[in-house]
mmCIF file with all atom_site columns, C-alpha atoms in Angstrom:
data_model
loop_
_atom_site.group_PDB
_atom_site.id
_atom_site.type_symbol
_atom_site.label_atom_id
_atom_site.label_alt_id
_atom_site.label_comp_id
_atom_site.label_asym_id
_atom_site.label_entity_id
_atom_site.label_seq_id
_atom_site.pdbx_PDB_ins_code
_atom_site.Cartn_x
_atom_site.Cartn_y
_atom_site.Cartn_z
_atom_site.occupancy
_atom_site.B_iso_or_equiv
_atom_site.pdbx_formal_charge
_atom_site.auth_seq_id
_atom_site.auth_comp_id
_atom_site.auth_asym_id
_atom_site.auth_atom_id
_atom_site.pdbx_PDB_model_num
ATOM 1   C CA . MET A 1 1   ? -89.574 86.046  -42.138 1.00 48.00 ? 877  MET A CA 1
ATOM 2   C CA . ALA A 1 2   ? -90.023 82.621  -40.488 1.00 44.00 ? 878  ALA A CA 1
ATOM 3   C CA . GLU A 1 3   ? -86.701 81.654  -42.135 1.00 45.00 ? 879  GLU A CA 1
ATOM 4   C CA . THR A 1 4   ? -85.033 84.501  -40.985 1.00 49.00 ? 880  THR A CA 1
ATOM 5   C CA . ASN A 1 5   ? -85.875 83.674  -37.333 1.00 48.00 ? 881  ASN A CA 1
ATOM 6   C CA . ILE A 1 6   ? -85.157 79.690  -37.679 1.00 43.00 ? 882  ILE A CA 1
ATOM 7   C CA . ALA A 1 7   ? -81.297 81.023  -38.742 1.00 47.00 ? 883  ALA A CA 1
ATOM 8   C CA . GLN A 1 8   ? -80.923 83.338  -36.032 1.00 49.00 ? 884  GLN A CA 1
ATOM 9   C CA . ASP A 1 9   ? -82.077 80.764  -33.243 1.00 50.00 ? 885  ASP A CA 1
ATOM 10  C CA . THR A 1 10  ? -79.634 78.090  -35.210 1.00 47.00 ? 886  THR A CA 1
ATOM 11  C CA . GLU A 1 11  ? -77.044 80.691  -34.446 1.00 49.00 ? 887  GLU A CA 1
ATOM 12  C CA . ASN A 1 12  ? -77.656 81.242  -31.022 1.00 48.00 ? 888  ASN A CA 1
ATOM 13  C CA . PHE A 1 13  ? -77.811 77.563  -30.244 1.00 43.00 ? 889  PHE A CA 1
ATOM 14  C CA . SER A 1 14  ? -74.059 76.970  -31.609 1.00 45.00 ? 890  SER A CA 1
ATOM 15  C CA . SER A 1 15  ? -72.790 79.716  -29.433 1.00 47.00 ? 891  SER A CA 1
ATOM 16  C CA . THR A 1 16  ? -74.364 78.105  -26.417 1.00 48.00 ? 892  THR A CA 1
ATOM 17  C CA . PRO A 1 17  ? -71.607 76.915  -23.802 1.00 47.00 ? 893  PRO A CA 1
ATOM 18  C CA . THR A 1 18  ? -72.291 73.114  -24.309 1.00 47.00 ? 894  THR A CA 1
ATOM 19  C CA . SER A 1 19  ? -71.019 73.423  -27.753 1.00 47.00 ? 895  SER A CA 1
ATOM 20  C CA . LYS A 1 20  ? -68.020 75.499  -26.785 1.00 45.00 ? 896  LYS A CA 1
ATOM 21  C CA . ARG A 1 21  ? -67.043 72.716  -24.508 1.00 44.00 ? 897  ARG A CA 1
ATOM 22  C CA . CYS A 1 22  ? -67.501 69.938  -27.318 1.00 43.00 ? 898  CYS A CA 1
ATOM 23  C CA . ARG A 1 23  ? -65.066 72.295  -29.069 1.00 47.00 ? 899  ARG A CA 1
ATOM 24  C CA . GLN A 1 24  ? -62.339 72.243  -26.950 1.00 46.00 ? 900  GLN A CA 1
ATOM 25  C CA . SER A 1 25  ? -62.537 68.680  -26.165 1.00 47.00 ? 901  SER A CA 1
ATOM 26  C CA . GLU A 1 26  ? -62.155 68.168  -29.970 1.00 48.00 ? 902  GLU A CA 1
ATOM 27  C CA . SER A 1 27  ? -59.107 70.636  -29.644 1.00 48.00 ? 903  SER A CA 1
ATOM 28  C CA . VAL A 1 28  ? -57.428 68.602  -26.680 1.00 44.00 ? 904  VAL A CA 1
ATOM 29  C CA . HIS A 1 29  ? -57.583 65.455  -28.377 1.00 48.00 ? 905  HIS A CA 1
ATOM 30  C CA . ASN A 1 30  ? -55.861 66.658  -31.245 1.00 50.00 ? 906  ASN A CA 1
ATOM 31  C CA . SER A 1 31  ? -53.156 68.765  -29.263 1.00 56.00 ? 907  SER A CA 1
ATOM 32  C CA . PRO A 1 32  ? -49.448 68.097  -29.465 1.00 61.00 ? 908  PRO A CA 1
ATOM 33  C CA . ASP A 1 33  ? -49.841 67.335  -25.706 1.00 67.00 ? 909  ASP A CA 1
ATOM 34  C CA . LYS A 1 34  ? -51.378 64.105  -26.060 1.00 69.00 ? 910  LYS A CA 1
ATOM 35  C CA . HIS A 1 35  ? -48.493 62.847  -28.641 1.00 70.00 ? 911  HIS A CA 1
ATOM 36  C CA . CYS A 1 36  ? -45.999 63.994  -26.026 1.00 78.00 ? 912  CYS A CA 1
ATOM 37  C CA . CYS A 1 37  ? -47.921 61.992  -23.000 1.00 82.00 ? 913  CYS A CA 1
ATOM 38  C CA . THR A 1 38  ? -47.670 58.912  -25.044 1.00 81.00 ? 914  THR A CA 1
ATOM 39  C CA . GLU A 1 39  ? -44.139 59.125  -25.925 1.00 80.00 ? 915  GLU A CA 1
ATOM 40  C CA . VAL A 1 40  ? -43.268 59.417  -22.197 1.00 79.00 ? 916  VAL A CA 1
ATOM 41  C CA . SER A 1 41  ? -45.652 56.608  -21.683 1.00 81.00 ? 917  SER A CA 1
ATOM 42  C CA . GLU A 1 42  ? -43.686 54.431  -23.852 1.00 82.00 ? 918  GLU A CA 1
ATOM 43  C CA . ILE A 1 43  ? -40.474 55.491  -22.920 1.00 85.00 ? 919  ILE A CA 1
ATOM 44  C CA . LEU A 1 44  ? -41.248 54.555  -19.254 1.00 82.00 ? 920  LEU A CA 1
ATOM 45  C CA . ILE A 1 45  ? -42.784 51.242  -20.220 1.00 84.00 ? 921  ILE A CA 1
ATOM 46  C CA . SER A 1 46  ? -39.204 50.868  -22.159 1.00 83.00 ? 922  SER A CA 1
ATOM 47  C CA . ILE A 1 47  ? -37.511 51.954  -18.941 1.00 84.00 ? 923  ILE A CA 1
ATOM 48  C CA . ASP A 1 48  ? -39.468 49.541  -16.842 1.00 80.00 ? 924  ASP A CA 1
ATOM 49  C CA . ASN A 1 49  ? -38.703 46.667  -19.085 1.00 80.00 ? 925  ASN A CA 1
ATOM 50  C CA . LYS A 1 50  ? -35.097 47.297  -18.899 1.00 82.00 ? 926  LYS A CA 1
ATOM 51  C CA . LEU A 1 51  ? -35.038 47.553  -15.268 1.00 80.00 ? 927  LEU A CA 1
ATOM 52  C CA . SER A 1 52  ? -36.668 44.278  -15.132 1.00 80.00 ? 928  SER A CA 1
ATOM 53  C CA . GLY A 1 53  ? -33.768 42.746  -17.006 1.00 80.00 ? 929  GLY A CA 1
ATOM 54  C CA . LEU A 1 54  ? -31.442 44.185  -15.265 1.00 83.00 ? 930  LEU A CA 1
ATOM 55  C CA . ASP A 1 55  ? -33.127 42.656  -11.972 1.00 82.00 ? 931  ASP A CA 1
ATOM 56  C CA . SER A 1 56  ? -33.068 39.277  -13.488 1.00 83.00 ? 932  SER A CA 1
ATOM 57  C CA . ARG A 1 57  ? -29.374 39.769  -14.503 1.00 85.00 ? 933  ARG A CA 1
ATOM 58  C CA . ILE A 1 58  ? -28.374 40.934  -10.918 1.00 88.00 ? 934  ILE A CA 1
ATOM 59  C CA . ALA A 1 59  ? -29.957 37.662  -9.476  1.00 86.00 ? 935  ALA A CA 1
ATOM 60  C CA . LEU A 1 60  ? -28.104 35.617  -12.037 1.00 87.00 ? 936  LEU A CA 1
ATOM 61  C CA . VAL A 1 61  ? -24.839 37.306  -10.764 1.00 88.00 ? 937  VAL A CA 1
ATOM 62  C CA . GLU A 1 62  ? -26.036 36.837  -7.324  1.00 90.00 ? 938  GLU A CA 1
ATOM 63  C CA . VAL A 1 63  ? -26.368 33.153  -8.257  1.00 89.00 ? 939  VAL A CA 1
ATOM 64  C CA . LEU A 1 64  ? -22.998 32.771  -9.792  1.00 90.00 ? 940  LEU A CA 1
ATOM 65  C CA . HIS A 1 65  ? -21.301 34.635  -6.871  1.00 90.00 ? 941  HIS A CA 1
ATOM 66  C CA . ARG A 1 66  ? -22.830 31.796  -4.436  1.00 91.00 ? 942  ARG A CA 1
ATOM 67  C CA . GLU A 1 67  ? -21.664 28.993  -6.698  1.00 92.00 ? 943  GLU A CA 1
ATOM 68  C CA . PHE A 1 68  ? -18.003 30.741  -6.949  1.00 91.00 ? 944  PHE A CA 1
ATOM 69  C CA . GLN A 1 69  ? -17.888 31.087  -3.441  1.00 91.00 ? 945  GLN A CA 1
ATOM 70  C CA . GLN A 1 70  ? -18.663 27.097  -2.714  1.00 91.00 ? 946  GLN A CA 1
ATOM 71  C CA . ILE A 1 71  ? -16.282 26.475  -5.285  1.00 92.00 ? 947  ILE A CA 1
ATOM 72  C CA . ARG A 1 72  ? -13.938 28.562  -3.781  1.00 90.00 ? 948  ARG A CA 1
ATOM 73  C CA . GLU A 1 73  ? -14.324 27.243  -0.343  1.00 90.00 ? 949  GLU A CA 1
ATOM 74  C CA . SER A 1 74  ? -14.392 23.593  -1.585  1.00 90.00 ? 950  SER A CA 1
ATOM 75  C CA . LEU A 1 75  ? -10.920 24.511  -3.358  1.00 91.00 ? 951  LEU A CA 1
ATOM 76  C CA . GLU A 1 76  ? -9.703  25.648  0.074   1.00 91.00 ? 952  GLU A CA 1
ATOM 77  C CA . PHE A 1 77  ? -11.014 22.562  1.581   1.00 91.00 ? 953  PHE A CA 1
ATOM 78  C CA . SER A 1 78  ? -9.023  20.301  -0.912  1.00 90.00 ? 954  SER A CA 1
ATOM 79  C CA . GLN A 1 79  ? -5.747  22.300  -0.526  1.00 91.00 ? 955  GLN A CA 1
ATOM 80  C CA . ASP A 1 80  ? -5.862  22.092  3.154   1.00 91.00 ? 956  ASP A CA 1
ATOM 81  C CA . GLN A 1 81  ? -6.417  17.889  2.409   1.00 92.00 ? 957  GLN A CA 1
ATOM 82  C CA . ILE A 1 82  ? -3.479  18.191  0.142   1.00 93.00 ? 958  ILE A CA 1
ATOM 83  C CA . ILE A 1 83  ? -1.205  19.673  2.649   1.00 93.00 ? 959  ILE A CA 1
ATOM 84  C CA . THR A 1 84  ? -2.339  17.263  5.203   1.00 92.00 ? 960  THR A CA 1
ATOM 85  C CA . LEU A 1 85  ? -1.484  14.693  3.063   1.00 93.00 ? 961  LEU A CA 1
ATOM 86  C CA . ILE A 1 86  ? 1.712   15.882  1.839   1.00 94.00 ? 962  ILE A CA 1
ATOM 87  C CA . LYS A 1 87  ? 2.797   16.109  5.631   1.00 93.00 ? 963  LYS A CA 1
ATOM 88  C CA . GLU A 1 88  ? 1.395   12.393  6.382   1.00 93.00 ? 964  GLU A CA 1
ATOM 89  C CA . ASN A 1 89  ? 3.146   10.956  3.504   1.00 94.00 ? 965  ASN A CA 1
ATOM 90  C CA . LYS A 1 90  ? 6.436   12.817  4.712   1.00 93.00 ? 966  LYS A CA 1
ATOM 91  C CA . SER A 1 91  ? 5.794   11.408  8.305   1.00 93.00 ? 967  SER A CA 1
ATOM 92  C CA . LEU A 1 92  ? 5.500   7.828   6.552   1.00 94.00 ? 968  LEU A CA 1
ATOM 93  C CA . GLN A 1 93  ? 8.476   8.180   4.640   1.00 94.00 ? 969  GLN A CA 1
ATOM 94  C CA . HIS A 1 94  ? 10.442  8.856   7.486   1.00 93.00 ? 970  HIS A CA 1
ATOM 95  C CA . SER A 1 95  ? 9.069   5.762   9.666   1.00 94.00 ? 971  SER A CA 1
ATOM 96  C CA . VAL A 1 96  ? 10.141  3.699   6.408   1.00 94.00 ? 972  VAL A CA 1
ATOM 97  C CA . THR A 1 97  ? 13.316  4.806   6.404   1.00 94.00 ? 973  THR A CA 1
ATOM 98  C CA . THR A 1 98  ? 13.386  3.999   10.112  1.00 94.00 ? 974  THR A CA 1
ATOM 99  C CA . LEU A 1 99  ? 11.947  0.829   9.780   1.00 95.00 ? 975  LEU A CA 1
ATOM 100 C CA . THR A 1 100 ? 14.491  -0.176  6.881   1.00 95.00 ? 976  THR A CA 1
ATOM 101 C CA . THR A 1 101 ? 17.615  0.887   8.711   1.00 94.00 ? 977  THR A CA 1
ATOM 102 C CA . GLN A 1 102 ? 16.153  -1.255  11.515  1.00 95.00 ? 978  GLN A CA 1
ATOM 103 C CA . VAL A 1 103 ? 15.186  -3.786  9.766   1.00 95.00 ? 979  VAL A CA 1
ATOM 104 C CA . THR A 1 104 ? 19.050  -3.891  7.809   1.00 94.00 ? 980  THR A CA 1
ATOM 105 C CA . SER A 1 105 ? 20.498  -3.884  11.653  1.00 95.00 ? 981  SER A CA 1
ATOM 106 C CA . ALA A 1 106 ? 18.700  -6.609  12.663  1.00 95.00 ? 982  ALA A CA 1
ATOM 107 C CA . ALA A 1 107 ? 19.150  -8.687  9.501   1.00 95.00 ? 983  ALA A CA 1
ATOM 108 C CA . LYS A 1 108 ? 22.848  -7.893  10.080  1.00 94.00 ? 984  LYS A CA 1
ATOM 109 C CA . GLU A 1 109 ? 22.932  -8.825  13.840  1.00 94.00 ? 985  GLU A CA 1
ATOM 110 C CA . ASN A 1 110 ? 20.770  -12.151 12.767  1.00 94.00 ? 986  ASN A CA 1
ATOM 111 C CA . LYS A 1 111 ? 23.656  -13.065 10.327  1.00 93.00 ? 987  LYS A CA 1
ATOM 112 C CA . GLU A 1 112 ? 26.827  -12.140 12.664  1.00 93.00 ? 988  GLU A CA 1
ATOM 113 C CA . MET A 1 113 ? 24.788  -14.356 15.752  1.00 93.00 ? 989  MET A CA 1
ATOM 114 C CA . LYS A 1 114 ? 24.055  -17.123 13.136  1.00 90.00 ? 990  LYS A CA 1
ATOM 115 C CA . GLU A 1 115 ? 28.035  -17.206 12.134  1.00 88.00 ? 991  GLU A CA 1
ATOM 116 C CA . THR A 1 116 ? 28.911  -16.861 15.905  1.00 88.00 ? 992  THR A CA 1
ATOM 117 C CA . VAL A 1 117 ? 26.369  -19.706 16.606  1.00 85.00 ? 993  VAL A CA 1
ATOM 118 C CA . LEU A 1 118 ? 28.024  -22.086 13.839  1.00 77.00 ? 994  LEU A CA 1
ATOM 119 C CA . ASP A 1 119 ? 31.621  -21.354 15.080  1.00 79.00 ? 995  ASP A CA 1
ATOM 120 C CA . LEU A 1 120 ? 30.752  -22.176 18.756  1.00 80.00 ? 996  LEU A CA 1
ATOM 121 C CA . GLN A 1 121 ? 28.915  -25.487 17.546  1.00 72.00 ? 997  GLN A CA 1
ATOM 122 C CA . GLY A 1 122 ? 31.866  -26.099 14.929  1.00 68.00 ? 998  GLY A CA 1
ATOM 123 C CA . ARG A 1 123 ? 34.209  -25.952 18.035  1.00 70.00 ? 999  ARG A CA 1
ATOM 124 C CA . SER A 1 124 ? 32.180  -27.717 20.284  1.00 68.00 ? 1000 SER A CA 1
ATOM 125 C CA . MET A 1 125 ? 31.811  -30.486 17.923  1.00 66.00 ? 1001 MET A CA 1
ATOM 126 C CA . ARG A 1 126 ? 34.819  -30.214 15.973  1.00 65.00 ? 1002 ARG A CA 1
ATOM 127 C CA . ASP A 1 127 ? 35.841  -33.942 16.978  1.00 66.00 ? 1003 ASP A CA 1
ATOM 128 C CA . ASN A 1 128 ? 32.663  -35.206 16.031  1.00 78.00 ? 1004 ASN A CA 1
ATOM 129 C CA . LEU A 1 129 ? 32.363  -37.623 13.097  1.00 82.00 ? 1005 LEU A CA 1
ATOM 130 C CA . VAL A 1 130 ? 29.342  -37.744 10.910  1.00 84.00 ? 1006 VAL A CA 1
ATOM 131 C CA . PHE A 1 131 ? 27.761  -40.998 9.304   1.00 86.00 ? 1007 PHE A CA 1
ATOM 132 C CA . SER A 1 132 ? 25.819  -41.064 6.387   1.00 86.00 ? 1008 SER A CA 1
ATOM 133 C CA . GLY A 1 133 ? 24.171  -43.641 4.435   1.00 87.00 ? 1009 GLY A CA 1
ATOM 134 C CA . ILE A 1 134 ? 23.681  -46.072 7.488   1.00 87.00 ? 1010 ILE A CA 1
ATOM 135 C CA . PRO A 1 135 ? 20.055  -47.453 6.966   1.00 86.00 ? 1011 PRO A CA 1
ATOM 136 C CA . GLU A 1 136 ? 17.487  -47.118 9.733   1.00 84.00 ? 1012 GLU A CA 1
ATOM 137 C CA . GLN A 1 137 ? 15.680  -49.815 11.586  1.00 76.00 ? 1013 GLN A CA 1
ATOM 138 C CA . THR A 1 138 ? 11.903  -49.093 11.950  1.00 68.00 ? 1014 THR A CA 1
ATOM 139 C CA . GLN A 1 139 ? 11.958  -50.003 15.737  1.00 67.00 ? 1015 GLN A CA 1
ATOM 140 C CA . ASP A 1 140 ? 14.788  -50.027 18.468  1.00 68.00 ? 1016 ASP A CA 1
ATOM 141 C CA . ASP A 1 141 ? 17.288  -47.988 16.334  1.00 75.00 ? 1017 ASP A CA 1
ATOM 142 C CA . ASN A 1 142 ? 20.124  -47.897 18.171  1.00 84.00 ? 1018 ASN A CA 1
ATOM 143 C CA . PRO A 1 143 ? 22.748  -45.543 16.693  1.00 85.00 ? 1019 PRO A CA 1
ATOM 144 C CA . GLU A 1 144 ? 25.820  -46.188 19.087  1.00 86.00 ? 1020 GLU A CA 1
ATOM 145 C CA . GLN A 1 145 ? 25.614  -50.155 18.277  1.00 87.00 ? 1021 GLN A CA 1
ATOM 146 C CA . LEU A 1 146 ? 25.323  -49.362 14.506  1.00 88.00 ? 1022 LEU A CA 1
ATOM 147 C CA . ILE A 1 147 ? 28.425  -47.253 14.420  1.00 86.00 ? 1023 ILE A CA 1
ATOM 148 C CA . LYS A 1 148 ? 30.211  -50.110 16.135  1.00 89.00 ? 1024 LYS A CA 1
ATOM 149 C CA . ASP A 1 149 ? 28.685  -52.500 13.316  1.00 89.00 ? 1025 ASP A CA 1
ATOM 150 C CA . PHE A 1 150 ? 29.277  -50.039 10.760  1.00 87.00 ? 1026 PHE A CA 1
ATOM 151 C CA . MET A 1 151 ? 32.863  -49.574 11.707  1.00 86.00 ? 1027 MET A CA 1
ATOM 152 C CA . ILE A 1 152 ? 33.716  -53.533 11.602  1.00 87.00 ? 1028 ILE A CA 1
ATOM 153 C CA . THR A 1 153 ? 31.861  -54.058 8.507   1.00 87.00 ? 1029 THR A CA 1
ATOM 154 C CA . GLN A 1 154 ? 32.752  -51.215 6.450   1.00 85.00 ? 1030 GLN A CA 1
ATOM 155 C CA . LEU A 1 155 ? 35.677  -49.309 7.906   1.00 84.00 ? 1031 LEU A CA 1
ATOM 156 C CA . LYS A 1 156 ? 37.539  -53.069 8.632   1.00 84.00 ? 1032 LYS A CA 1
ATOM 157 C CA . ILE A 1 157 ? 38.521  -51.948 11.996  1.00 84.00 ? 1033 ILE A CA 1
ATOM 158 C CA . SER A 1 158 ? 38.923  -55.252 14.019  1.00 86.00 ? 1034 SER A CA 1
ATOM 159 C CA . PRO A 1 159 ? 35.984  -55.971 16.540  1.00 89.00 ? 1035 PRO A CA 1
ATOM 160 C CA . ASP A 1 160 ? 38.785  -55.939 19.210  1.00 87.00 ? 1036 ASP A CA 1
ATOM 161 C CA . THR A 1 161 ? 39.416  -52.290 18.636  1.00 83.00 ? 1037 THR A CA 1
ATOM 162 C CA . VAL A 1 162 ? 35.991  -51.204 18.187  1.00 83.00 ? 1038 VAL A CA 1
ATOM 163 C CA . LYS A 1 163 ? 34.953  -52.982 21.328  1.00 84.00 ? 1039 LYS A CA 1
ATOM 164 C CA . ASP A 1 164 ? 37.520  -50.517 23.421  1.00 81.00 ? 1040 ASP A CA 1
ATOM 165 C CA . ILE A 1 165 ? 36.101  -47.247 21.614  1.00 82.00 ? 1041 ILE A CA 1
ATOM 166 C CA . THR A 1 166 ? 34.070  -45.044 23.909  1.00 80.00 ? 1042 THR A CA 1
ATOM 167 C CA . PHE A 1 167 ? 31.833  -42.035 23.153  1.00 80.00 ? 1043 PHE A CA 1
ATOM 168 C CA . HIS A 1 168 ? 32.035  -38.711 24.699  1.00 75.00 ? 1044 HIS A CA 1
ATOM 169 C CA . MET A 1 169 ? 28.274  -38.050 24.276  1.00 74.00 ? 1045 MET A CA 1
ATOM 170 C CA . ARG A 1 170 ? 25.326  -39.643 23.086  1.00 78.00 ? 1046 ARG A CA 1
ATOM 171 C CA . VAL A 1 171 ? 25.111  -40.973 19.727  1.00 85.00 ? 1047 VAL A CA 1
ATOM 172 C CA . HIS A 1 172 ? 22.123  -39.398 17.703  1.00 84.00 ? 1048 HIS A CA 1
ATOM 173 C CA . ARG A 1 173 ? 20.934  -39.038 14.308  1.00 86.00 ? 1049 ARG A CA 1
ATOM 174 C CA . ILE A 1 174 ? 20.531  -35.543 12.672  1.00 82.00 ? 1050 ILE A CA 1
ATOM 175 C CA . GLY A 1 175 ? 17.019  -33.969 12.055  1.00 78.00 ? 1051 GLY A CA 1
ATOM 176 C CA . GLN A 1 176 ? 13.435  -35.216 12.305  1.00 78.00 ? 1052 GLN A CA 1
ATOM 177 C CA . LYS A 1 177 ? 12.298  -38.476 11.006  1.00 76.00 ? 1053 LYS A CA 1
ATOM 178 C CA . ASN A 1 178 ? 10.607  -38.316 7.400   1.00 71.00 ? 1054 ASN A CA 1
ATOM 179 C CA . THR A 1 179 ? 8.549   -41.105 6.447   1.00 70.00 ? 1055 THR A CA 1
ATOM 180 C CA . SER A 1 180 ? 8.460   -40.127 3.189   1.00 71.00 ? 1056 SER A CA 1
ATOM 181 C CA . ASN A 1 181 ? 12.194  -39.892 2.486   1.00 68.00 ? 1057 ASN A CA 1
ATOM 182 C CA . LYS A 1 182 ? 13.752  -43.162 2.026   1.00 75.00 ? 1058 LYS A CA 1
ATOM 183 C CA . ARG A 1 183 ? 17.194  -41.681 2.610   1.00 82.00 ? 1059 ARG A CA 1
ATOM 184 C CA . PRO A 1 184 ? 18.658  -42.556 6.016   1.00 85.00 ? 1060 PRO A CA 1
ATOM 185 C CA . ARG A 1 185 ? 19.356  -39.565 8.520   1.00 87.00 ? 1061 ARG A CA 1
ATOM 186 C CA . PRO A 1 186 ? 23.180  -38.905 9.297   1.00 88.00 ? 1062 PRO A CA 1
ATOM 187 C CA . VAL A 1 187 ? 24.427  -40.360 12.554  1.00 88.00 ? 1063 VAL A CA 1
ATOM 188 C CA . VAL A 1 188 ? 26.832  -37.935 14.646  1.00 86.00 ? 1064 VAL A CA 1
ATOM 189 C CA . ALA A 1 189 ? 29.112  -39.629 17.262  1.00 84.00 ? 1065 ALA A CA 1
ATOM 190 C CA . LYS A 1 190 ? 31.892  -38.110 19.419  1.00 81.00 ? 1066 LYS A CA 1
ATOM 191 C CA . PHE A 1 191 ? 34.898  -40.417 20.595  1.00 75.00 ? 1067 PHE A CA 1
ATOM 192 C CA . GLU A 1 192 ? 36.940  -40.128 23.573  1.00 69.00 ? 1068 GLU A CA 1
ATOM 193 C CA . HIS A 1 193 ? 39.766  -41.766 21.676  1.00 63.00 ? 1069 HIS A CA 1
ATOM 194 C CA . PHE A 1 194 ? 39.610  -42.181 17.979  1.00 60.00 ? 1070 PHE A CA 1
ATOM 195 C CA . LYS A 1 195 ? 43.021  -41.965 16.288  1.00 56.00 ? 1071 LYS A CA 1
ATOM 196 C CA . GLN A 1 196 ? 43.396  -40.258 12.879  1.00 49.00 ? 1072 GLN A CA 1
ATOM 197 C CA . LYS A 1 197 ? 44.855  -43.000 11.526  1.00 44.00 ? 1073 LYS A CA 1
ATOM 198 C CA . GLN A 1 198 ? 41.532  -44.707 12.370  1.00 53.00 ? 1074 GLN A CA 1
ATOM 199 C CA . GLN A 1 199 ? 39.589  -41.908 10.860  1.00 56.00 ? 1075 GLN A CA 1
ATOM 200 C CA . ARG A 1 200 ? 41.736  -42.109 7.250   1.00 54.00 ? 1076 ARG A CA 1
ATOM 201 C CA . GLN A 1 201 ? 40.190  -45.539 7.097   1.00 62.00 ? 1077 GLN A CA 1
ATOM 202 C CA . GLY A 1 202 ? 37.024  -43.547 5.698   1.00 66.00 ? 1078 GLY A CA 1
ATOM 203 C CA . ARG A 1 203 ? 38.901  -43.945 2.624   1.00 69.00 ? 1079 ARG A CA 1
ATOM 204 C CA . GLN A 1 204 ? 37.438  -47.085 2.052   1.00 70.00 ? 1080 GLN A CA 1
ATOM 205 C CA . LEU A 1 205 ? 33.932  -45.585 1.414   1.00 76.00 ? 1081 LEU A CA 1
ATOM 206 C CA . LYS A 1 206 ? 34.961  -44.107 -1.823  1.00 76.00 ? 1082 LYS A CA 1
ATOM 207 C CA . GLY A 1 207 ? 32.481  -45.430 -4.190  1.00 72.00 ? 1083 GLY A CA 1
ATOM 208 C CA . THR A 1 208 ? 29.830  -46.648 -1.868  1.00 80.00 ? 1084 THR A CA 1
ATOM 209 C CA . ASP A 1 209 ? 26.640  -45.101 -0.421  1.00 77.00 ? 1085 ASP A CA 1
ATOM 210 C CA . TYR A 1 210 ? 28.459  -44.587 2.715   1.00 82.00 ? 1086 TYR A CA 1
ATOM 211 C CA . GLY A 1 211 ? 30.060  -41.567 3.894   1.00 78.00 ? 1087 GLY A CA 1
ATOM 212 C CA . LEU A 1 212 ? 32.167  -40.425 6.754   1.00 76.00 ? 1088 LEU A CA 1
ATOM 213 C CA . LYS A 1 213 ? 33.490  -36.732 7.525   1.00 74.00 ? 1089 LYS A CA 1
ATOM 214 C CA . LEU A 1 214 ? 34.323  -34.583 10.494  1.00 70.00 ? 1090 LEU A CA 1
ATOM 215 C CA . TYR A 1 215 ? 31.281  -32.658 11.866  1.00 67.00 ? 1091 TYR A CA 1
ATOM 216 C CA . SER A 1 216 ? 33.052  -29.150 11.720  1.00 59.00 ? 1092 SER A CA 1
ATOM 217 C CA . GLN A 1 217 ? 33.558  -29.839 8.057   1.00 55.00 ? 1093 GLN A CA 1
ATOM 218 C CA . SER A 1 218 ? 29.996  -29.336 7.291   1.00 53.00 ? 1094 SER A CA 1
ATOM 219 C CA . VAL A 1 219 ? 29.558  -26.673 9.846   1.00 49.00 ? 1095 VAL A CA 1
ATOM 220 C CA . ASN A 1 220 ? 32.484  -24.445 8.168   1.00 50.00 ? 1096 ASN A CA 1
ATOM 221 C CA . LYS A 1 221 ? 30.615  -25.344 4.755   1.00 51.00 ? 1097 LYS A CA 1
ATOM 222 C CA . THR A 1 222 ? 27.603  -23.574 6.240   1.00 45.00 ? 1098 THR A CA 1
ATOM 223 C CA . CYS A 1 223 ? 29.264  -20.723 7.365   1.00 43.00 ? 1099 CYS A CA 1
ATOM 224 C CA . ASN A 1 224 ? 31.158  -19.946 4.184   1.00 48.00 ? 1100 ASN A CA 1
ATOM 225 C CA . MET A 1 225 ? 27.990  -20.318 2.209   1.00 44.00 ? 1101 MET A CA 1
ATOM 226 C CA . GLY A 1 226 ? 26.075  -17.511 5.024   1.00 44.00 ? 1102 GLY A CA 1
ATOM 227 C CA . LYS A 1 227 ? 29.083  -15.459 4.424   1.00 47.00 ? 1103 LYS A CA 1
ATOM 228 C CA . LYS A 1 228 ? 29.061  -15.453 0.628   1.00 48.00 ? 1104 LYS A CA 1
ATOM 229 C CA . GLN A 1 229 ? 25.153  -14.340 0.993   1.00 48.00 ? 1105 GLN A CA 1
#
């Protein structure tokens, strides 16, 4: 009898509300809805990770875009500089061409002027004689007297003839005195009356250290050398 009562009490306890809630909880945990929620959560996490990776790639693209923009601006600046340099180079080439033309023209004019001066000099001094080889004296060098003595001793002209010879201009040596050069400077003299016969006596100087020639001959030689250049 007592055992029958205990069994009834146990059955009644299992049918109480508390026991019903416990059975419902176990049913929820083991239901298909729980599995579905887990999959959705995993999908959301995967999407979030992919979005994070996409954000990183977008940030990298933005950085590359800025760098590309900087490179583009640098190239445009370099191109502008190249265009400027090309223009300046053309301007310089034009200036060089102009200067070359001017220098060529100036050189031509200078050559013509030099030839003209030499020609005028030769005409004005065509009657001058150049005596070479006459030693220079250290002091009181008197070229006029040296020429007269030279005419007597070397050209064998009589002293009486030499005495009557007069000079049209000052007798002088050519060039600056150079102590390091032992060779005497030539002497230029223009005679008022000096006959061609007396000039021909310069042949007697052949084979000696002396020389006698017309000044115009040396000028013409210089002119011809300038024309050949």
